[in-house]
Tab-separated table of C-alpha atoms and ligand atoms in Angstrom:
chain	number	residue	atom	x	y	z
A	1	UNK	CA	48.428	73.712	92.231
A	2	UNK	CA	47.359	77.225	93.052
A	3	UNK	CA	45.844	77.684	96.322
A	4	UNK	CA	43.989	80.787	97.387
A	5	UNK	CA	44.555	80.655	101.409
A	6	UNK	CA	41.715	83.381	102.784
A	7	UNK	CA	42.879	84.114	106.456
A	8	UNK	CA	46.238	82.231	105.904
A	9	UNK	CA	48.025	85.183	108.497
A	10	UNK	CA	45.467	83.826	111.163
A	11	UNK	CA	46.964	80.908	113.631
A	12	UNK	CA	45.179	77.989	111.254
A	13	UNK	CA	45.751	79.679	108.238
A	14	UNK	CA	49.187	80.315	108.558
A	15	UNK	CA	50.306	77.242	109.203
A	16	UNK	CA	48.357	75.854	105.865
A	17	UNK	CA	49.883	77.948	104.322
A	18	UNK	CA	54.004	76.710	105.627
A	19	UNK	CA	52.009	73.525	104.680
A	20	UNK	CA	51.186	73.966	101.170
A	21	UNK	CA	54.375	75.541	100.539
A	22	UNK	CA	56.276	72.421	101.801
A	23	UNK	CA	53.942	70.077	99.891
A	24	UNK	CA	55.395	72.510	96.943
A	25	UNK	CA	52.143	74.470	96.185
A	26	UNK	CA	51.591	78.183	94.891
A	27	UNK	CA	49.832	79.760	97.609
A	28	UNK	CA	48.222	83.406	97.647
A	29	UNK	CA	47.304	84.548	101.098
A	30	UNK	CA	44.439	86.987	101.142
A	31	UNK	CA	43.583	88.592	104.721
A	32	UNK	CA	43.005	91.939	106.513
A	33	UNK	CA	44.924	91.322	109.385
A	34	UNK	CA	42.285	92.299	111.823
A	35	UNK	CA	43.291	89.406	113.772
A	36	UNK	CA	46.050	88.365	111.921
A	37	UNK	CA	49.850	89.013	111.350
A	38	UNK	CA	51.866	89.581	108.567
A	39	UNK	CA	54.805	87.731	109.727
A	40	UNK	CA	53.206	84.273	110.061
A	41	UNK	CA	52.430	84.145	106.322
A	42	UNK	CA	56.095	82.756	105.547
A	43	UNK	CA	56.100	82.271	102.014
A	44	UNK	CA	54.434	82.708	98.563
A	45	UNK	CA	51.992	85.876	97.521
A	46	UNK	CA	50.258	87.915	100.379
A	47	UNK	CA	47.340	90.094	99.699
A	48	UNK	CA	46.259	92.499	102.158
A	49	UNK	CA	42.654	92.709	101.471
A	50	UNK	CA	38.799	92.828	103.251
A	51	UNK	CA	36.754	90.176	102.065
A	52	UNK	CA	34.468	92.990	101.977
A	53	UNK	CA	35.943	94.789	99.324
A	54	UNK	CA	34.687	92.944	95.941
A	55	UNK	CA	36.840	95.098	93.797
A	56	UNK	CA	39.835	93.700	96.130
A	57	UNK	CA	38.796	89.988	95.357
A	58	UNK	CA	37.889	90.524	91.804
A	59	UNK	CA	41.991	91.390	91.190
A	60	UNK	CA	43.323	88.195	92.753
A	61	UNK	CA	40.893	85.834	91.014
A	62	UNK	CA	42.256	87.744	87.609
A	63	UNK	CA	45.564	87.950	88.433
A	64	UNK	CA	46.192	84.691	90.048
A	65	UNK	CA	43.495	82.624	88.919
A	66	UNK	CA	43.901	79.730	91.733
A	67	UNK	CA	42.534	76.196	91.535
A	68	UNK	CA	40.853	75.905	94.469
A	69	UNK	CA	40.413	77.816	97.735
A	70	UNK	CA	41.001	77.287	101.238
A	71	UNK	CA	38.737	79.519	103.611
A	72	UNK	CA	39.686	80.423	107.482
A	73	UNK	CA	38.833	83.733	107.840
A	74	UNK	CA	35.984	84.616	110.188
A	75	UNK	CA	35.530	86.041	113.829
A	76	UNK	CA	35.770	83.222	116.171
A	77	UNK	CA	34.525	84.573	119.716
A	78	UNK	CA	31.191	82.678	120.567
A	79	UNK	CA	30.847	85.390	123.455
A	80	UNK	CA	31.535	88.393	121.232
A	81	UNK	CA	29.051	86.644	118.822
A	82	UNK	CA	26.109	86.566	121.304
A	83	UNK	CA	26.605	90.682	121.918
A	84	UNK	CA	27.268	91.508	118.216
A	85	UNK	CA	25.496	88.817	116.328
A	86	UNK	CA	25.209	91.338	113.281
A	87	UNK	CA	29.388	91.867	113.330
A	88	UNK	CA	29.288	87.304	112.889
A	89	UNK	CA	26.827	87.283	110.385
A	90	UNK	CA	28.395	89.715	108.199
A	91	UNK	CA	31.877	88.607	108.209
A	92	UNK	CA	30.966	84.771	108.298
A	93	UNK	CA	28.079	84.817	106.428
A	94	UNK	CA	28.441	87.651	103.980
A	95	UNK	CA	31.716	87.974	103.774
A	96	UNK	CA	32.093	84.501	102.486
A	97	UNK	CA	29.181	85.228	100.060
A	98	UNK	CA	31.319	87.509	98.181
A	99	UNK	CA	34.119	84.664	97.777
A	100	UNK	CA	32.050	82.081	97.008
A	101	UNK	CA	30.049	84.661	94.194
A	102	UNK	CA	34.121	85.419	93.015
A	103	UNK	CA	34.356	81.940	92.448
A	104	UNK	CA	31.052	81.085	90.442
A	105	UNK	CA	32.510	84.277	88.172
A	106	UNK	CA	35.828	83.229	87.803
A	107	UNK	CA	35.243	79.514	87.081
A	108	UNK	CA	36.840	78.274	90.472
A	109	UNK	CA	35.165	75.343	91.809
A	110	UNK	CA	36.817	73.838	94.774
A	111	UNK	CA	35.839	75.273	98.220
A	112	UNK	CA	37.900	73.980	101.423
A	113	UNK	CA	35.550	75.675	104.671
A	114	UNK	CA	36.542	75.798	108.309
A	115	UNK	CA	33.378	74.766	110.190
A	116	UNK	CA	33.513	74.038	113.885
A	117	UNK	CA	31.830	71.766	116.382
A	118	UNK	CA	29.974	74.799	117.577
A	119	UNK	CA	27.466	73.537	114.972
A	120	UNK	CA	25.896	70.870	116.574
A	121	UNK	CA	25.140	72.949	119.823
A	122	UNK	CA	24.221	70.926	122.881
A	123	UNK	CA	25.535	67.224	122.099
A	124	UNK	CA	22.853	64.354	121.865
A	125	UNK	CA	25.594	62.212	122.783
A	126	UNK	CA	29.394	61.777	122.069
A	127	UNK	CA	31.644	60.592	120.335
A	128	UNK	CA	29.876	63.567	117.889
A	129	UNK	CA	29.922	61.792	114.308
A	130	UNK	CA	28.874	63.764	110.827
A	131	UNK	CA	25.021	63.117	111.495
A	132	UNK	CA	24.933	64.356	114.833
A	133	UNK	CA	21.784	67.100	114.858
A	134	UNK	CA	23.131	70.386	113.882
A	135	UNK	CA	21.488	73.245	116.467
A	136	UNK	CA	23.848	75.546	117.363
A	137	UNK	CA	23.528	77.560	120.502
A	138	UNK	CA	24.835	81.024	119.068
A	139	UNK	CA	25.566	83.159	115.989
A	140	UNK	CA	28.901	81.779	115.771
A	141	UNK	CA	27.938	78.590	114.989
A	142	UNK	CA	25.042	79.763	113.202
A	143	UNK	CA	26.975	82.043	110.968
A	144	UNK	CA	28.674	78.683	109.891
A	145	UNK	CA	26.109	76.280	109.758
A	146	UNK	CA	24.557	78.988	107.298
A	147	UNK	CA	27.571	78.826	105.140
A	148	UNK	CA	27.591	74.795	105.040
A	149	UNK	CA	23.679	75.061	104.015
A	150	UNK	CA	24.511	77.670	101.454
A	151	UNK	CA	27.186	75.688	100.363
A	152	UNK	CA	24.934	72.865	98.914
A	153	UNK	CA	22.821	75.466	97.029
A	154	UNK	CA	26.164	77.009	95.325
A	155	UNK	CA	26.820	73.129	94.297
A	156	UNK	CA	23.118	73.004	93.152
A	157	UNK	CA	23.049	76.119	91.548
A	158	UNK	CA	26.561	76.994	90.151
A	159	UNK	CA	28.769	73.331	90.428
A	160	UNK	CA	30.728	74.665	93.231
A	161	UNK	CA	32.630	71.336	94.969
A	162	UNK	CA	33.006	72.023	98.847
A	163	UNK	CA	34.515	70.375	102.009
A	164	UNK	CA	33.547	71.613	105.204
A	165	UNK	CA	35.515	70.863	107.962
A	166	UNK	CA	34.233	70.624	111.448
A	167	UNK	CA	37.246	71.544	113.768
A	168	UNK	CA	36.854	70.525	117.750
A	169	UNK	CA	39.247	72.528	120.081
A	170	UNK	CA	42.345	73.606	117.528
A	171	UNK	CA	45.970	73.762	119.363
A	172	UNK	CA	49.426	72.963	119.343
A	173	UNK	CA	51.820	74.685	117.461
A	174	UNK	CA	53.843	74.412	114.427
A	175	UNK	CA	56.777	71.679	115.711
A	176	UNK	CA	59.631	73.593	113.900
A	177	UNK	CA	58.684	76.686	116.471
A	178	UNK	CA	57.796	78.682	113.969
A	179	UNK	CA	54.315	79.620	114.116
A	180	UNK	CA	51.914	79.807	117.201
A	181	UNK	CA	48.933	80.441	118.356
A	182	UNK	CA	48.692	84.571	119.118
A	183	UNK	CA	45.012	85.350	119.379
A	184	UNK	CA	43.860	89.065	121.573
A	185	UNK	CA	42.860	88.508	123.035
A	186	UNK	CA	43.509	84.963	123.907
A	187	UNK	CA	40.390	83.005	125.405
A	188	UNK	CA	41.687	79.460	124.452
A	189	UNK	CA	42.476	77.016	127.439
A	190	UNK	CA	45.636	75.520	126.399
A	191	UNK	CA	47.505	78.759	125.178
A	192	UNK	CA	46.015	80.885	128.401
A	193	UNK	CA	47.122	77.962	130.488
A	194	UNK	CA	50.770	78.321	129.397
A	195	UNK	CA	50.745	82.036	129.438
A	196	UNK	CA	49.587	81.685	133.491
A	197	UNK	CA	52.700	79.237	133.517
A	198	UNK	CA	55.301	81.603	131.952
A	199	UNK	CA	53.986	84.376	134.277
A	200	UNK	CA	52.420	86.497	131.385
A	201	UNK	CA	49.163	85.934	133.335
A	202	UNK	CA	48.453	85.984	137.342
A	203	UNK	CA	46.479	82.665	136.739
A	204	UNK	CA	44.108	80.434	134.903
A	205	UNK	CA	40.437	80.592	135.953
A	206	UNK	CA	38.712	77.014	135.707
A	207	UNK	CA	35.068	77.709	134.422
A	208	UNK	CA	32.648	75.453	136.504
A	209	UNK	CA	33.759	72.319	138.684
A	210	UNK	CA	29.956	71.401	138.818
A	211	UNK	CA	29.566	69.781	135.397
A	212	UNK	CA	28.228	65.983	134.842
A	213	UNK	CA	32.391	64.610	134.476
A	214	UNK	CA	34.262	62.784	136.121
A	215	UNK	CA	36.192	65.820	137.651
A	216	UNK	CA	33.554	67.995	137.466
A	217	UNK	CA	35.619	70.293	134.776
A	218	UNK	CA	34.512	70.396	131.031
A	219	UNK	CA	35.590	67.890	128.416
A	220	UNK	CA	37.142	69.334	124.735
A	221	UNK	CA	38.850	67.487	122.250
A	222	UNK	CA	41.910	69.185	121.447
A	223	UNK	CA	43.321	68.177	117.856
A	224	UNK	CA	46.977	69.250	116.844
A	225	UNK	CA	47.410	72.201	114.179
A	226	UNK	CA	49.768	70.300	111.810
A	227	UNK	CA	47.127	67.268	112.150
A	228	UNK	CA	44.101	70.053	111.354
A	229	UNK	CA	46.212	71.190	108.354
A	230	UNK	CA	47.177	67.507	106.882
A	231	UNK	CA	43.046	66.888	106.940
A	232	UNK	CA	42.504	70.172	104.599
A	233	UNK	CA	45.564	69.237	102.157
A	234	UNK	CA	44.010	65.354	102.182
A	235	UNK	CA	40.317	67.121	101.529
A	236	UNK	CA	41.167	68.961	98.820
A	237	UNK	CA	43.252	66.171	96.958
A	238	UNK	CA	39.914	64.192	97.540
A	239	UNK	CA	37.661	66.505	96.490
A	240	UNK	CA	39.279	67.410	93.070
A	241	UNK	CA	39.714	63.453	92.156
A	242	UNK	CA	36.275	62.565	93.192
A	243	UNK	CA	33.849	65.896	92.619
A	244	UNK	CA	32.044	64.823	95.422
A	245	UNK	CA	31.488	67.191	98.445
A	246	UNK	CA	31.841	65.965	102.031
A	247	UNK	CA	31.610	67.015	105.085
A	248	UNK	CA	33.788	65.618	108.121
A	249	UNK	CA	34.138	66.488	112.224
A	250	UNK	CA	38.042	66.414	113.060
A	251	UNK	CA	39.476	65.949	116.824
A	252	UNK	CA	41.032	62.656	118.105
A	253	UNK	CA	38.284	60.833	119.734
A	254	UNK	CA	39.490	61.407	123.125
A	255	UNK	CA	38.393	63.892	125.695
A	256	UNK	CA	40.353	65.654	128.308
A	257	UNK	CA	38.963	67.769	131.123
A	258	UNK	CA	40.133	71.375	131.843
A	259	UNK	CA	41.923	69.744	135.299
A	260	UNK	CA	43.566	67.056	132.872
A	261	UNK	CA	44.642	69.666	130.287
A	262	UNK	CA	46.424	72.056	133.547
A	263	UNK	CA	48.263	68.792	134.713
A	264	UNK	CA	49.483	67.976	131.640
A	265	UNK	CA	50.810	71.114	131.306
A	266	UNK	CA	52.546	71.153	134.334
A	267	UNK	CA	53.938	68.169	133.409
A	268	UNK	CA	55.455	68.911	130.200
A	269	UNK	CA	56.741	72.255	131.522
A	270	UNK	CA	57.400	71.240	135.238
A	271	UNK	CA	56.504	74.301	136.823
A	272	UNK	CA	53.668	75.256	138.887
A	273	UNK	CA	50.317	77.396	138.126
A	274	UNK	CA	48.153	79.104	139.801
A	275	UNK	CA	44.276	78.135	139.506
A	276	UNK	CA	41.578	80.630	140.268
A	277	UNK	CA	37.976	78.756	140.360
A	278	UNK	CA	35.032	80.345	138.651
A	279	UNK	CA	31.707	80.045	137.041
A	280	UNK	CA	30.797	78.292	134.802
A	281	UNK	CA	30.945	80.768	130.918
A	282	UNK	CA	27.800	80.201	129.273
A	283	UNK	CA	27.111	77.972	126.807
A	284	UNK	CA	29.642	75.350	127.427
A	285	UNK	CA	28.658	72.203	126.604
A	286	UNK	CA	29.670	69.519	129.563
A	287	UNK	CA	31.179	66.963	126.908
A	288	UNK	CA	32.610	67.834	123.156
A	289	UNK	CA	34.839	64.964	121.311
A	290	UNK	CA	34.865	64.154	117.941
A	291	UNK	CA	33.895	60.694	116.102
A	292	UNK	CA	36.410	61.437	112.714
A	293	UNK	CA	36.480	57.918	111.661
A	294	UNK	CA	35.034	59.062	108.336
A	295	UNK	CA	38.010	61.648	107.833
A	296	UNK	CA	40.014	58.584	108.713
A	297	UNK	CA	38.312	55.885	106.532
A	298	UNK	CA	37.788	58.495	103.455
A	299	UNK	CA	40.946	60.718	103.591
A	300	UNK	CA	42.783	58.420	104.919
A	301	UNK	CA	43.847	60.732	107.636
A	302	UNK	CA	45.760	60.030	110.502
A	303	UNK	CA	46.936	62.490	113.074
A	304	UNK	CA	50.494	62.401	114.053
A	305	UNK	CA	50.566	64.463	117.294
A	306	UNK	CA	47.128	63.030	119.034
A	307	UNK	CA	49.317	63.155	122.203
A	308	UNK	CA	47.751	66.091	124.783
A	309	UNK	CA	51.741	66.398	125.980
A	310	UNK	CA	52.418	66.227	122.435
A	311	UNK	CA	50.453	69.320	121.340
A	312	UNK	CA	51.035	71.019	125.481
A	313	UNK	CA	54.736	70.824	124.554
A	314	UNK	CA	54.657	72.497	120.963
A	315	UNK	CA	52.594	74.984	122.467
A	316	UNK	CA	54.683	75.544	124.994
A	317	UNK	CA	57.419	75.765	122.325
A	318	UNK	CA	55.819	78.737	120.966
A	319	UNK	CA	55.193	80.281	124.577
A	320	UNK	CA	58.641	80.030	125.607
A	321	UNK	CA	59.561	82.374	122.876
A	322	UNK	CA	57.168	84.923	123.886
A	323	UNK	CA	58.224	85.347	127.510
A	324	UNK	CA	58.215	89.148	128.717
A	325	UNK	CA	56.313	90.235	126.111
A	326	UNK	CA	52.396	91.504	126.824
A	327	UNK	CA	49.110	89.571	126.221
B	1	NAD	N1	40.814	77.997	116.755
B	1	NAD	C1	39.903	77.016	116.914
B	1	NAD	O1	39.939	76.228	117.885
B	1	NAD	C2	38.815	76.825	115.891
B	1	NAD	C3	37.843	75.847	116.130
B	1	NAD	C4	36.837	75.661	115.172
B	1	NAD	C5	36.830	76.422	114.014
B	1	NAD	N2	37.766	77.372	113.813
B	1	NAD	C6	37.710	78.170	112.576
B	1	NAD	O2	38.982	78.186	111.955
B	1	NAD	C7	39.197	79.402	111.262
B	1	NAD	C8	40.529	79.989	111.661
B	1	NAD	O3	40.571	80.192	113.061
B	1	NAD	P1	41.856	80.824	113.749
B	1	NAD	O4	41.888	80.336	115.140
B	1	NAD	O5	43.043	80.634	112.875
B	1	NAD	O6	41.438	82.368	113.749
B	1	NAD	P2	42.356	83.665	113.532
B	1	NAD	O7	41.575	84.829	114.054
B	1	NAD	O8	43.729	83.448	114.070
B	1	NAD	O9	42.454	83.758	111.944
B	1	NAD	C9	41.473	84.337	111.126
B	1	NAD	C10	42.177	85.130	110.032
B	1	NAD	O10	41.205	85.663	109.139
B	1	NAD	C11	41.500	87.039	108.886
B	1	NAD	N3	40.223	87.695	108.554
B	1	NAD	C12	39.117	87.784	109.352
B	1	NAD	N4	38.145	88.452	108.703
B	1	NAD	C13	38.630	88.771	107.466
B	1	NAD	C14	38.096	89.470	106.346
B	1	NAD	N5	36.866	90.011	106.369
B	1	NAD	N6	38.867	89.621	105.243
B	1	NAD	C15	40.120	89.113	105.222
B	1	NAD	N7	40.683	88.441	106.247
B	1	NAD	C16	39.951	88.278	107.364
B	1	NAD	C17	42.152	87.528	110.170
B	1	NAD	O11	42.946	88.680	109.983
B	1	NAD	C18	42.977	86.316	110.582
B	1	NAD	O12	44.254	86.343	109.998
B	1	NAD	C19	38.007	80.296	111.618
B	1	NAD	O13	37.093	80.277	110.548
B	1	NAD	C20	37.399	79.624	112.838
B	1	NAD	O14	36.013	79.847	112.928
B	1	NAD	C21	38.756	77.599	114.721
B	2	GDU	O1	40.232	80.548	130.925
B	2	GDU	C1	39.619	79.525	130.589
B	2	GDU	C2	39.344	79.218	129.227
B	2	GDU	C3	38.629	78.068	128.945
B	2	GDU	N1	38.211	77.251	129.944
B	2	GDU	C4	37.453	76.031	129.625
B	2	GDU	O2	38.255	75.249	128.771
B	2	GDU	C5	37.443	74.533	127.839
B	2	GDU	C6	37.931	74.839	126.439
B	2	GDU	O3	37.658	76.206	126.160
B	2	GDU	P1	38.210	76.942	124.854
B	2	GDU	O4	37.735	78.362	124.927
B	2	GDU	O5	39.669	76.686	124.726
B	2	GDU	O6	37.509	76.160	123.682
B	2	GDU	P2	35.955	75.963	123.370
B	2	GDU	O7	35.707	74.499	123.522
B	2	GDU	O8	35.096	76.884	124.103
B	2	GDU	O9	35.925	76.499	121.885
B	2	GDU	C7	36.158	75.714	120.749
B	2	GDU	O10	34.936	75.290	120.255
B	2	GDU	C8	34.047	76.340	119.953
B	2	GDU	C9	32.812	75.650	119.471
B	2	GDU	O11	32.163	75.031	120.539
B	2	GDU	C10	34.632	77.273	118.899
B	2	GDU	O12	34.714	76.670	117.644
B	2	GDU	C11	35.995	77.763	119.343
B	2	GDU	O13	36.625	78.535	118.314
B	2	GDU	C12	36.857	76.580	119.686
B	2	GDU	O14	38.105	76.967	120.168
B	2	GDU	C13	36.016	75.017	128.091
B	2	GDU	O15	35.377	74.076	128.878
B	2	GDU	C14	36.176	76.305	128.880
B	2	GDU	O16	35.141	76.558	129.777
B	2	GDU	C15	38.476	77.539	131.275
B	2	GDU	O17	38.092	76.800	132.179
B	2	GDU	N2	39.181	78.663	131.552
């Protein structure tokens, strides 16, 4: 199959892509590398290319005319999104307009998203299952809760097949050492964590110790990359047997506070860190995990690496290569 792989040089994306190319796919990667990096895209075609520029996206649905396409591109700073709402809504929203509309004119009909809990907003209750009230707290998740919605007029409208895919807290790193996580800047707990163990950081600052939890620190759901990546290569088998469109929340089903998640990593690593306490950032819900036993029960997925020392340890994999370079 040919796979179009939009934001495949991005820390998800790229390791799709190693994973369609090992599952012995044709894979185009089309990015901008605003955020991105050449080097992580380690195989098949790579476009360098705005999803802003139609021209741009016209030429690689007529010159490699894929199957079906997987979509990770977007901004991903809930923070930044709250100061520059209209810089969310036109790459997440818009943006993705123009690569849906290049699909309805080049016949392409199978649509793999990457949604995020960030949907639902403040949680009703947890574990968060598929029908969980969607009312997200920012234009983050709005600019993707927009896309889902349009996403069932496109189907309506123009027979376009999607599967949105709801990630919780994405980390871990490819197990071959390979491929990591290298946001900037970094505001993810488990990577800024290890960077404050390997001395590329002073610290890690825990956001709040006042929430309704057991240890007072916030619960996430952290989910393995390679696990995240199996679910999107299971979704899109799916989804071109059965022509149905689904959507499904992914994460393990088990919550770990921010204290649990800076223990584990000294575990794994055995060295010390240094913990600053702060306030709490805003808009952090108390409690996010994931109910994916639909994923489970309809893809048939099962993670591998649901271990928290499983996915601290590739992480810190990655890390170790990176010592004495900059954040
Ligand atoms: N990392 C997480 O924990 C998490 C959680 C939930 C959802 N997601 C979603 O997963 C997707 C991937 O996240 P990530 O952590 O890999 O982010 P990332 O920033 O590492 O990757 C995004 C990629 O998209 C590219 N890109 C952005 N705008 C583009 C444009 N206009 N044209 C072409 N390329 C463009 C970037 O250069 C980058 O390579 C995002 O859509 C994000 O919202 C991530
Ligand atoms: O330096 C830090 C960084 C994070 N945290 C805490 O660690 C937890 C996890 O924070 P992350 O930033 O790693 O992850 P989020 O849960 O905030 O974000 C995840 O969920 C969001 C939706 O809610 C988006 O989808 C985002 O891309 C995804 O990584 C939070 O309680 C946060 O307050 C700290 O205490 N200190």
């Amino acid at each position: 199959m040919k796979v179009l792989v939009v934001g495949g040089a991005g820390y998800i994306g790229s390791h799709m892509v190693k994973m369609l190319l090992g599952e012995g796919h044709d894979v185009i990667t089309f990015d901008n590398l605003s955020s991105g990096y050449r080097d992580a895209v380690v195989g098949g075609t790579f476009v360098q290319a705005d999803l802003a520029d139609k021209a741009a996206l016209e030429e690689v649905f007529v010159k490699h005319a894929p199957d079906a396409v997987m979509h990770f591109a977007s901004y991903i700073q809930v923070g930044e999104s709250v100061r520059h709402p209209d810089k969310y809504y036109l790459n997440n929203f818009t943006n993705t307009m123009n690569l849906l509309d290049a699909m309805v004119k080049h016949g392409v009909n199978y649509f793999i998203f990457s949604s995020t809990a960030a949907v639902f907003g403040e949680p009703e209750y947890v574990p968060i299952d598929e029908a969980h009230a969607k009312n997200p707290l920012n234009p983050y998740g709005r600019s993707k809760l927009m896309v889902e919605q349009a996403l069932g007029d496109y189907e309506r409208a123009y027979g376009i097949k999607s599967v949105c895919l709801r990630y919780f807290n994405a980390a871990g790193a490819d197990p071959e050492g390979q491929l990591g996580e290298r946001h900037e800047p970094e505001t993810h707990l488990i990577p800024l964590v290890l960077q404050a163990i390997s001395g590329r950081r002073d610290n890690i600052t825990v956001f709040g110790r006042d929430y309704d939890t057991p240890d007072g620190t916030c619960i996430r759901d952290y989910i393995h990359i390679v696990d995240l990546c199996s679910a999107h290569s299971l979704a899109l088998r799916k989804l071109m047997e059965t022509n149905i469109s689904r959507r499904y929340n992914l994460g393990n089903g088990a919550g770990f506070s921010v204290q649990e998640v800076i223990a584990a990593a000294q575990k794994v690593t055995g060295k010390p860190i240094k913990v600053a306490e702060g306030e709490r950032r805003e808009g952090d819900p108390a409690r996010l995990v994931a109910d994916a036993s639909l994923a489970r029960s309809e893809l048939g997925w099962k993670p591998v690496y649901a271990d928290l020392e499983t996915i601290i340890q590739h992480a810190w994999q990655w890390e170790s290569k990176t010592v004495g370079k900059p954040v």
